[in-house]
């Protein structure tokens, strides 16, 4: 029974690692953070969740449409009470995995007196977008996201505007 | 024979059962108790209801996770877009 269980767990872990396009290695920050969000949603979970999204709700309808091309969502986000909750090296370990030719950084911004950094990386395979990585850091906040599949960045950004933040004027 | 003997003889006299008595007894012996069927039905209904409630709970949880994940990713991209737009202007 035990070998079967080990095999099943191994297969599950392998499937998870395969679906996620790079490792976060940020678990050690959870105990230091005052607030954290850790989500791993593979294709089947996304399809399952999609059935519960209400098409009559404008936000849920947008998300429902957006997740059609997405095969996985993996996000770890941490908030700290004090500055220095994470080390710059934590983000470097993630960044070092995003190598060319698959990965390319499409944009990187620094704002708020260079206290806020956001990098958006895109994974291309045979001319097709197959994944997005978002690395966002503030003195007391760290977020790493990996969206697997064909991600509509424009729609996702618009969604961010709808979710409380002011929508960008076009 | 006094009255007592007569009463005893009458009470203990052999009587033939009504027609079909044997068949009815056998049928009842083979019939499952009704309470067992009711209990089984209740258990199945409880199981199905529990399964549906559990599925609903998991679905709502997954939905909340997707919404929060999209909220986080979307807000970061929106910040980038706003910053780029600000730089252009």
PDB file of C-alpha atoms in Angstrom:
ATOM      1  CA  UNK A   1       0.000   0.000   0.000  1.00  0.00           C
ATOM      2  CA  UNK A   2       2.781   2.419   0.993  1.00  0.00           C
ATOM      3  CA  UNK A   3       4.741   2.087  -2.305  1.00  0.00           C
ATOM      4  CA  UNK A   4       1.521   2.789  -4.201  1.00  0.00           C
ATOM      5  CA  UNK A   5       0.891   5.877  -2.103  1.00  0.00           C
ATOM      6  CA  UNK A   6       4.466   7.090  -2.579  1.00  0.00           C
ATOM      7  CA  UNK A   7       4.141   6.526  -6.326  1.00  0.00           C
ATOM      8  CA  UNK A   8       0.852   8.435  -6.450  1.00  0.00           C
ATOM      9  CA  UNK A   9       2.288  11.332  -4.422  1.00  0.00           C
ATOM     10  CA  UNK A  10       5.363  11.389  -6.624  1.00  0.00           C
ATOM     11  CA  UNK A  11       3.253  11.486  -9.763  1.00  0.00           C
ATOM     12  CA  UNK A  12       1.148  14.317  -8.341  1.00  0.00           C
ATOM     13  CA  UNK A  13       4.266  16.300  -7.405  1.00  0.00           C
ATOM     14  CA  UNK A  14       5.795  15.692 -10.816  1.00  0.00           C
ATOM     15  CA  UNK A  15       2.612  16.869 -12.507  1.00  0.00           C
ATOM     16  CA  UNK A  16       2.607  20.017 -10.361  1.00  0.00           C
ATOM     17  CA  UNK A  17       6.240  20.798 -11.108  1.00  0.00           C
ATOM     18  CA  UNK A  18       5.713  20.149 -14.787  1.00  0.00           C
ATOM     19  CA  UNK A  19       2.720  22.459 -14.913  1.00  0.00           C
ATOM     20  CA  UNK A  20       4.469  25.253 -13.054  1.00  0.00           C
ATOM     21  CA  UNK A  21       7.159  26.694 -15.332  1.00  0.00           C
ATOM     22  CA  UNK A  22       9.704  27.674 -12.671  1.00  0.00           C
ATOM     23  CA  UNK A  23      10.234  27.107  -8.986  1.00  0.00           C
ATOM     24  CA  UNK A  24       9.407  29.819  -6.477  1.00  0.00           C
ATOM     25  CA  UNK A  25      11.427  28.526  -3.488  1.00  0.00           C
ATOM     26  CA  UNK A  26       9.746  31.098  -1.260  1.00  0.00           C
ATOM     27  CA  UNK A  27       8.094  28.812   1.284  1.00  0.00           C
ATOM     28  CA  UNK A  28      10.524  29.941   3.999  1.00  0.00           C
ATOM     29  CA  UNK A  29       8.987  33.442   3.882  1.00  0.00           C
ATOM     30  CA  UNK A  30       5.559  32.279   4.999  1.00  0.00           C
ATOM     31  CA  UNK A  31       6.557  32.158   8.668  1.00  0.00           C
ATOM     32  CA  UNK A  32       8.008  35.689   8.527  1.00  0.00           C
ATOM     33  CA  UNK A  33       5.080  37.239   6.681  1.00  0.00           C
ATOM     34  CA  UNK A  34       2.191  38.932   8.410  1.00  0.00           C
ATOM     35  CA  UNK A  35      -0.073  38.010   5.527  1.00  0.00           C
ATOM     36  CA  UNK A  36       0.418  35.559   2.706  1.00  0.00           C
ATOM     37  CA  UNK A  37      -1.398  34.118  -0.285  1.00  0.00           C
ATOM     38  CA  UNK A  38      -0.318  30.874  -1.890  1.00  0.00           C
ATOM     39  CA  UNK A  39      -2.305  29.368  -4.703  1.00  0.00           C
ATOM     40  CA  UNK A  40      -1.671  26.508  -7.128  1.00  0.00           C
ATOM     41  CA  UNK A  41      -4.429  25.897  -9.609  1.00  0.00           C
ATOM     42  CA  UNK A  42      -3.864  23.404 -12.402  1.00  0.00           C
ATOM     43  CA  UNK A  43      -6.017  23.017 -15.516  1.00  0.00           C
ATOM     44  CA  UNK A  44      -8.618  20.752 -13.968  1.00  0.00           C
ATOM     45  CA  UNK A  45      -9.001  23.000 -10.917  1.00  0.00           C
ATOM     46  CA  UNK A  46      -9.364  26.043 -13.162  1.00  0.00           C
ATOM     47  CA  UNK A  47     -12.056  24.328 -15.223  1.00  0.00           C
ATOM     48  CA  UNK A  48     -13.778  23.240 -12.016  1.00  0.00           C
ATOM     49  CA  UNK A  49     -13.636  26.785 -10.597  1.00  0.00           C
ATOM     50  CA  UNK A  50     -14.907  28.129 -13.922  1.00  0.00           C
ATOM     51  CA  UNK A  51     -18.173  26.266 -13.414  1.00  0.00           C
ATOM     52  CA  UNK A  52     -18.793  28.293 -10.263  1.00  0.00           C
ATOM     53  CA  UNK A  53     -18.056  31.692 -11.817  1.00  0.00           C
ATOM     54  CA  UNK A  54     -21.263  33.584 -12.366  1.00  0.00           C
ATOM     55  CA  UNK A  55     -21.617  34.963 -15.899  1.00  0.00           C
ATOM     56  CA  UNK A  56     -24.079  37.582 -14.597  1.00  0.00           C
ATOM     57  CA  UNK A  57     -21.416  39.133 -12.352  1.00  0.00           C
ATOM     58  CA  UNK A  58     -19.261  41.470 -14.514  1.00  0.00           C
ATOM     59  CA  UNK A  59     -15.940  40.652 -12.761  1.00  0.00           C
ATOM     60  CA  UNK A  60     -16.600  36.931 -12.623  1.00  0.00           C
ATOM     61  CA  UNK A  61     -17.685  36.943 -16.269  1.00  0.00           C
ATOM     62  CA  UNK A  62     -14.378  38.598 -17.252  1.00  0.00           C
ATOM     63  CA  UNK A  63     -12.362  36.074 -15.259  1.00  0.00           C
ATOM     64  CA  UNK A  64     -14.374  33.208 -16.746  1.00  0.00           C
ATOM     65  CA  UNK A  65     -13.522  34.412 -20.248  1.00  0.00           C
ATOM     66  CA  UNK A  66      -9.877  34.996 -19.345  1.00  0.00           C
ATOM     67  CA  UNK A  67      -9.186  31.574 -17.836  1.00  0.00           C
ATOM     68  CA  UNK A  68     -10.258  29.752 -20.990  1.00  0.00           C
ATOM     69  CA  UNK A  69      -6.719  29.937 -22.425  1.00  0.00           C
ATOM     70  CA  UNK A  70      -4.961  29.517 -19.086  1.00  0.00           C
ATOM     71  CA  UNK A  71      -3.682  26.101 -18.031  1.00  0.00           C
ATOM     72  CA  UNK A  72      -2.413  26.958 -14.579  1.00  0.00           C
ATOM     73  CA  UNK A  73      -2.157  29.788 -12.068  1.00  0.00           C
ATOM     74  CA  UNK A  74       0.590  29.731  -9.451  1.00  0.00           C
ATOM     75  CA  UNK A  75       0.999  32.712  -7.148  1.00  0.00           C
ATOM     76  CA  UNK A  76       2.811  33.340  -3.901  1.00  0.00           C
ATOM     77  CA  UNK A  77       2.395  36.737  -2.287  1.00  0.00           C
ATOM     78  CA  UNK A  78       3.735  37.899   1.068  1.00  0.00           C
ATOM     79  CA  UNK A  79       3.230  41.009   3.152  1.00  0.00           C
ATOM     80  CA  UNK A  80       5.596  41.888   5.973  1.00  0.00           C
ATOM     81  CA  UNK A  81       5.143  44.180   8.940  1.00  0.00           C
ATOM     82  CA  UNK A  82       8.716  45.414   8.714  1.00  0.00           C
ATOM     83  CA  UNK A  83      11.107  46.196   5.890  1.00  0.00           C
ATOM     84  CA  UNK A  84      13.595  43.421   5.199  1.00  0.00           C
ATOM     85  CA  UNK A  85      11.206  40.521   5.482  1.00  0.00           C
ATOM     86  CA  UNK A  86      12.719  39.042   2.341  1.00  0.00           C
ATOM     87  CA  UNK A  87      16.196  39.199   0.846  1.00  0.00           C
ATOM     88  CA  UNK A  88      16.951  40.450  -2.699  1.00  0.00           C
ATOM     89  CA  UNK A  89      18.449  37.005  -3.261  1.00  0.00           C
ATOM     90  CA  UNK A  90      15.004  35.426  -2.889  1.00  0.00           C
ATOM     91  CA  UNK A  91      13.893  37.207  -6.041  1.00  0.00           C
ATOM     92  CA  UNK A  92      17.230  36.569  -7.801  1.00  0.00           C
ATOM     93  CA  UNK A  93      16.716  32.817  -7.415  1.00  0.00           C
ATOM     94  CA  UNK A  94      13.434  33.146  -9.273  1.00  0.00           C
ATOM     95  CA  UNK A  95      14.802  35.557 -11.899  1.00  0.00           C
ATOM     96  CA  UNK A  96      17.764  33.290 -12.672  1.00  0.00           C
ATOM     97  CA  UNK A  97      15.394  30.576 -13.863  1.00  0.00           C
ATOM     98  CA  UNK A  98      13.809  32.844 -16.466  1.00  0.00           C
ATOM     99  CA  UNK A  99      16.378  32.299 -19.161  1.00  0.00           C
ATOM    100  CA  UNK A 100      16.443  33.027 -22.879  1.00  0.00           C
ATOM    101  CA  UNK A 101      15.468  31.887 -25.400  1.00  0.00           C
ATOM    102  CA  UNK A 102      12.165  30.774 -23.834  1.00  0.00           C
ATOM    103  CA  UNK A 103      11.802  33.653 -21.419  1.00  0.00           C
ATOM    104  CA  UNK A 104      12.115  37.314 -22.220  1.00  0.00           C
ATOM    105  CA  UNK A 105      11.454  40.316 -20.035  1.00  0.00           C
ATOM    106  CA  UNK A 106       8.941  42.496 -21.803  1.00  0.00           C
ATOM    107  CA  UNK A 107       8.773  45.242 -19.217  1.00  0.00           C
ATOM    108  CA  UNK A 108      10.271  46.296 -15.915  1.00  0.00           C
ATOM    109  CA  UNK A 109       9.181  49.343 -13.951  1.00  0.00           C
ATOM    110  CA  UNK A 110      10.429  51.127 -10.874  1.00  0.00           C
ATOM    111  CA  UNK A 111       8.170  53.593  -9.161  1.00  0.00           C
ATOM    112  CA  UNK A 112       7.532  55.316  -5.856  1.00  0.00           C
ATOM    113  CA  UNK A 113      11.123  56.454  -5.453  1.00  0.00           C
ATOM    114  CA  UNK A 114      12.275  53.096  -6.775  1.00  0.00           C
ATOM    115  CA  UNK A 115      10.609  51.341  -3.874  1.00  0.00           C
ATOM    116  CA  UNK A 116       8.250  49.411  -6.143  1.00  0.00           C
ATOM    117  CA  UNK A 117       9.610  47.099  -8.814  1.00  0.00           C
ATOM    118  CA  UNK A 118       7.518  45.082 -11.220  1.00  0.00           C
ATOM    119  CA  UNK A 119       8.884  42.845 -13.937  1.00  0.00           C
ATOM    120  CA  UNK A 120       6.796  41.066 -16.516  1.00  0.00           C
ATOM    121  CA  UNK A 121       8.354  38.126 -18.314  1.00  0.00           C
ATOM    122  CA  UNK A 122       6.811  36.187 -21.185  1.00  0.00           C
ATOM    123  CA  UNK A 123       7.565  32.641 -22.226  1.00  0.00           C
ATOM    124  CA  UNK A 124       7.437  31.996 -25.956  1.00  0.00           C
ATOM    125  CA  UNK A 125       7.460  28.626 -27.655  1.00  0.00           C
ATOM    126  CA  UNK A 126       7.372  28.460 -31.448  1.00  0.00           C
ATOM    127  CA  UNK A 127       6.111  32.024 -31.592  1.00  0.00           C
ATOM    128  CA  UNK A 128       3.291  31.350 -29.171  1.00  0.00           C
ATOM    129  CA  UNK A 129       2.910  32.798 -25.676  1.00  0.00           C
ATOM    130  CA  UNK A 130       2.863  29.833 -23.300  1.00  0.00           C
ATOM    131  CA  UNK A 131       3.359  31.554 -19.994  1.00  0.00           C
ATOM    132  CA  UNK A 132       3.782  34.764 -18.045  1.00  0.00           C
ATOM    133  CA  UNK A 133       5.854  35.496 -14.975  1.00  0.00           C
ATOM    134  CA  UNK A 134       5.257  38.522 -12.779  1.00  0.00           C
ATOM    135  CA  UNK A 135       7.848  39.509 -10.176  1.00  0.00           C
ATOM    136  CA  UNK A 136       6.699  42.367  -7.983  1.00  0.00           C
ATOM    137  CA  UNK A 137       8.518  43.710  -4.959  1.00  0.00           C
ATOM    138  CA  UNK A 138       7.986  46.541  -2.530  1.00  0.00           C
ATOM    139  CA  UNK A 139       9.841  47.104   0.743  1.00  0.00           C
ATOM    140  CA  UNK A 140       7.193  45.188   2.652  1.00  0.00           C
ATOM    141  CA  UNK A 141       5.622  43.096  -0.078  1.00  0.00           C
ATOM    142  CA  UNK A 142       6.764  40.374  -2.442  1.00  0.00           C
ATOM    143  CA  UNK A 143       4.703  38.697  -5.151  1.00  0.00           C
ATOM    144  CA  UNK A 144       5.701  36.068  -7.685  1.00  0.00           C
ATOM    145  CA  UNK A 145       3.203  34.774 -10.214  1.00  0.00           C
ATOM    146  CA  UNK A 146       3.320  32.225 -12.982  1.00  0.00           C
ATOM    147  CA  UNK A 147       0.371  32.049 -15.324  1.00  0.00           C
ATOM    148  CA  UNK A 148       0.696  29.076 -17.646  1.00  0.00           C
ATOM    149  CA  UNK A 149      -0.865  29.092 -21.093  1.00  0.00           C
ATOM    150  CA  UNK A 150      -2.016  31.712 -23.516  1.00  0.00           C
ATOM    151  CA  UNK A 151      -2.546  34.740 -21.280  1.00  0.00           C
ATOM    152  CA  UNK A 152      -4.310  37.824 -22.577  1.00  0.00           C
ATOM    153  CA  UNK A 153      -2.227  40.472 -20.779  1.00  0.00           C
ATOM    154  CA  UNK A 154      -4.399  43.355 -21.937  1.00  0.00           C
ATOM    155  CA  UNK A 155      -7.570  41.801 -20.545  1.00  0.00           C
ATOM    156  CA  UNK A 156      -5.807  40.799 -17.347  1.00  0.00           C
ATOM    157  CA  UNK A 157      -4.541  44.353 -16.880  1.00  0.00           C
ATOM    158  CA  UNK A 158      -8.021  45.716 -17.527  1.00  0.00           C
ATOM    159  CA  UNK A 159      -9.284  43.329 -14.914  1.00  0.00           C
ATOM    160  CA  UNK A 160      -6.759  44.783 -12.457  1.00  0.00           C
ATOM    161  CA  UNK A 161      -8.296  48.189 -13.114  1.00  0.00           C
ATOM    162  CA  UNK A 162     -11.756  46.854 -12.404  1.00  0.00           C
ATOM    163  CA  UNK A 163     -10.692  45.229  -9.149  1.00  0.00           C
ATOM    164  CA  UNK A 164     -10.468  48.418  -7.138  1.00  0.00           C
ATOM    165  CA  UNK A 165      -7.546  50.083  -8.866  1.00  0.00           C
ATOM    166  CA  UNK A 166      -8.344  52.978 -11.196  1.00  0.00           C
ATOM    167  CA  UNK A 167      -8.701  51.826 -14.787  1.00  0.00           C
ATOM    168  CA  UNK A 168      -6.172  53.249 -17.193  1.00  0.00           C
ATOM    169  CA  UNK A 169      -7.377  55.871 -19.612  1.00  0.00           C
ATOM    170  CA  UNK A 170      -6.801  54.784 -23.209  1.00  0.00           C
TER     171      UNK A 170
ATOM    172  CA  UNK B   1     -67.445 -35.924  30.646  1.00  0.00           C
ATOM    173  CA  UNK B   2     -67.969 -32.899  32.789  1.00  0.00           C
ATOM    174  CA  UNK B   3     -68.059 -29.298  31.550  1.00  0.00           C
ATOM    175  CA  UNK B   4     -64.304 -28.762  32.136  1.00  0.00           C
ATOM    176  CA  UNK B   5     -63.310 -31.699  29.955  1.00  0.00           C
ATOM    177  CA  UNK B   6     -65.684 -30.492  27.265  1.00  0.00           C
ATOM    178  CA  UNK B   7     -64.170 -26.997  27.302  1.00  0.00           C
ATOM    179  CA  UNK B   8     -60.606 -28.381  27.133  1.00  0.00           C
ATOM    180  CA  UNK B   9     -61.415 -30.738  24.286  1.00  0.00           C
ATOM    181  CA  UNK B  10     -63.000 -27.846  22.391  1.00  0.00           C
ATOM    182  CA  UNK B  11     -60.055 -25.515  22.985  1.00  0.00           C
ATOM    183  CA  UNK B  12     -57.413 -28.065  22.125  1.00  0.00           C
ATOM    184  CA  UNK B  13     -59.181 -29.517  19.111  1.00  0.00           C
ATOM    185  CA  UNK B  14     -57.119 -29.545  15.891  1.00  0.00           C
ATOM    186  CA  UNK B  15     -58.026 -26.735  13.531  1.00  0.00           C
ATOM    187  CA  UNK B  16     -57.004 -26.456   9.888  1.00  0.00           C
ATOM    188  CA  UNK B  17     -55.351 -23.127   8.963  1.00  0.00           C
ATOM    189  CA  UNK B  18     -57.135 -20.779   6.567  1.00  0.00           C
ATOM    190  CA  UNK B  19     -56.373 -21.163   2.878  1.00  0.00           C
ATOM    191  CA  UNK B  20     -53.055 -19.547   1.862  1.00  0.00           C
ATOM    192  CA  UNK B  21     -51.750 -19.296   5.431  1.00  0.00           C
ATOM    193  CA  UNK B  22     -48.613 -21.289   4.617  1.00  0.00           C
ATOM    194  CA  UNK B  23     -47.814 -19.135   1.592  1.00  0.00           C
ATOM    195  CA  UNK B  24     -48.265 -15.898   3.536  1.00  0.00           C
ATOM    196  CA  UNK B  25     -45.923 -17.075   6.327  1.00  0.00           C
ATOM    197  CA  UNK B  26     -43.236 -18.068   3.832  1.00  0.00           C
ATOM    198  CA  UNK B  27     -43.562 -14.763   1.952  1.00  0.00           C
ATOM    199  CA  UNK B  28     -43.164 -12.746   5.145  1.00  0.00           C
ATOM    200  CA  UNK B  29     -40.081 -14.742   6.125  1.00  0.00           C
ATOM    201  CA  UNK B  30     -38.422 -13.849   2.813  1.00  0.00           C
ATOM    202  CA  UNK B  31     -39.477 -10.177   2.842  1.00  0.00           C
ATOM    203  CA  UNK B  32     -36.804  -7.728   4.033  1.00  0.00           C
ATOM    204  CA  UNK B  33     -37.870  -5.507   6.899  1.00  0.00           C
ATOM    205  CA  UNK B  34     -39.250  -2.196   5.646  1.00  0.00           C
ATOM    206  CA  UNK B  35     -37.103  -0.176   8.090  1.00  0.00           C
ATOM    207  CA  UNK B  36     -33.970  -1.546   6.427  1.00  0.00           C
ATOM    208  CA  UNK B  37     -35.039  -0.183   3.051  1.00  0.00           C
ATOM    209  CA  UNK B  38     -35.928   3.187   4.618  1.00  0.00           C
ATOM    210  CA  UNK B  39     -32.591   3.394   6.455  1.00  0.00           C
ATOM    211  CA  UNK B  40     -30.694   2.520   3.263  1.00  0.00           C
ATOM    212  CA  UNK B  41     -32.606   5.208   1.336  1.00  0.00           C
ATOM    213  CA  UNK B  42     -31.853   7.823   4.016  1.00  0.00           C
ATOM    214  CA  UNK B  43     -28.158   6.897   4.001  1.00  0.00           C
ATOM    215  CA  UNK B  44     -27.946   7.135   0.210  1.00  0.00           C
ATOM    216  CA  UNK B  45     -29.746  10.499   0.260  1.00  0.00           C
ATOM    217  CA  UNK B  46     -27.456  11.776   3.024  1.00  0.00           C
ATOM    218  CA  UNK B  47     -24.421  10.566   1.078  1.00  0.00           C
ATOM    219  CA  UNK B  48     -25.572  12.217  -2.141  1.00  0.00           C
ATOM    220  CA  UNK B  49     -26.466  15.428  -0.323  1.00  0.00           C
ATOM    221  CA  UNK B  50     -23.141  15.469   1.497  1.00  0.00           C
ATOM    222  CA  UNK B  51     -21.266  14.884  -1.734  1.00  0.00           C
ATOM    223  CA  UNK B  52     -23.128  17.737  -3.444  1.00  0.00           C
ATOM    224  CA  UNK B  53     -22.501  20.073  -0.496  1.00  0.00           C
ATOM    225  CA  UNK B  54     -18.808  19.147  -0.431  1.00  0.00           C
ATOM    226  CA  UNK B  55     -18.525  19.727  -4.196  1.00  0.00           C
ATOM    227  CA  UNK B  56     -20.235  23.095  -3.834  1.00  0.00           C
ATOM    228  CA  UNK B  57     -17.872  24.058  -1.006  1.00  0.00           C
ATOM    229  CA  UNK B  58     -14.784  23.057  -3.027  1.00  0.00           C
ATOM    230  CA  UNK B  59     -16.083  24.919  -6.065  1.00  0.00           C
ATOM    231  CA  UNK B  60     -16.669  28.112  -4.115  1.00  0.00           C
ATOM    232  CA  UNK B  61     -13.202  27.832  -2.595  1.00  0.00           C
ATOM    233  CA  UNK B  62     -11.593  27.324  -6.024  1.00  0.00           C
ATOM    234  CA  UNK B  63     -13.578  30.265  -7.402  1.00  0.00           C
ATOM    235  CA  UNK B  64     -12.390  32.530  -4.579  1.00  0.00           C
ATOM    236  CA  UNK B  65      -8.792  31.437  -5.213  1.00  0.00           C
ATOM    237  CA  UNK B  66      -9.080  32.187  -8.932  1.00  0.00           C
ATOM    238  CA  UNK B  67     -10.637  35.595  -8.261  1.00  0.00           C
ATOM    239  CA  UNK B  68      -7.939  36.523  -5.727  1.00  0.00           C
ATOM    240  CA  UNK B  69      -5.169  35.273  -8.023  1.00  0.00           C
ATOM    241  CA  UNK B  70      -6.536  37.303 -10.938  1.00  0.00           C
ATOM    242  CA  UNK B  71      -6.953  40.320  -8.672  1.00  0.00           C
ATOM    243  CA  UNK B  72      -3.279  40.154  -7.651  1.00  0.00           C
ATOM    244  CA  UNK B  73      -1.873  39.476 -11.140  1.00  0.00           C
ATOM    245  CA  UNK B  74      -4.214  41.982 -12.776  1.00  0.00           C
ATOM    246  CA  UNK B  75      -3.405  44.762 -10.320  1.00  0.00           C
ATOM    247  CA  UNK B  76       0.355  44.345 -10.908  1.00  0.00           C
ATOM    248  CA  UNK B  77      -0.105  44.485 -14.685  1.00  0.00           C
ATOM    249  CA  UNK B  78      -2.375  47.470 -14.314  1.00  0.00           C
ATOM    250  CA  UNK B  79       0.330  49.254 -12.280  1.00  0.00           C
ATOM    251  CA  UNK B  80       2.807  48.576 -15.097  1.00  0.00           C
ATOM    252  CA  UNK B  81       0.378  49.821 -17.713  1.00  0.00           C
ATOM    253  CA  UNK B  82      -0.347  52.999 -15.734  1.00  0.00           C
ATOM    254  CA  UNK B  83       3.372  53.627 -15.240  1.00  0.00           C
ATOM    255  CA  UNK B  84       4.081  53.158 -18.954  1.00  0.00           C
ATOM    256  CA  UNK B  85       1.244  55.442 -19.885  1.00  0.00           C
ATOM    257  CA  UNK B  86       2.592  58.047 -17.453  1.00  0.00           C
ATOM    258  CA  UNK B  87       6.061  57.808 -19.021  1.00  0.00           C
ATOM    259  CA  UNK B  88       4.641  58.221 -22.519  1.00  0.00           C
ATOM    260  CA  UNK B  89       2.798  61.419 -21.536  1.00  0.00           C
TER     261      UNK B  89
END
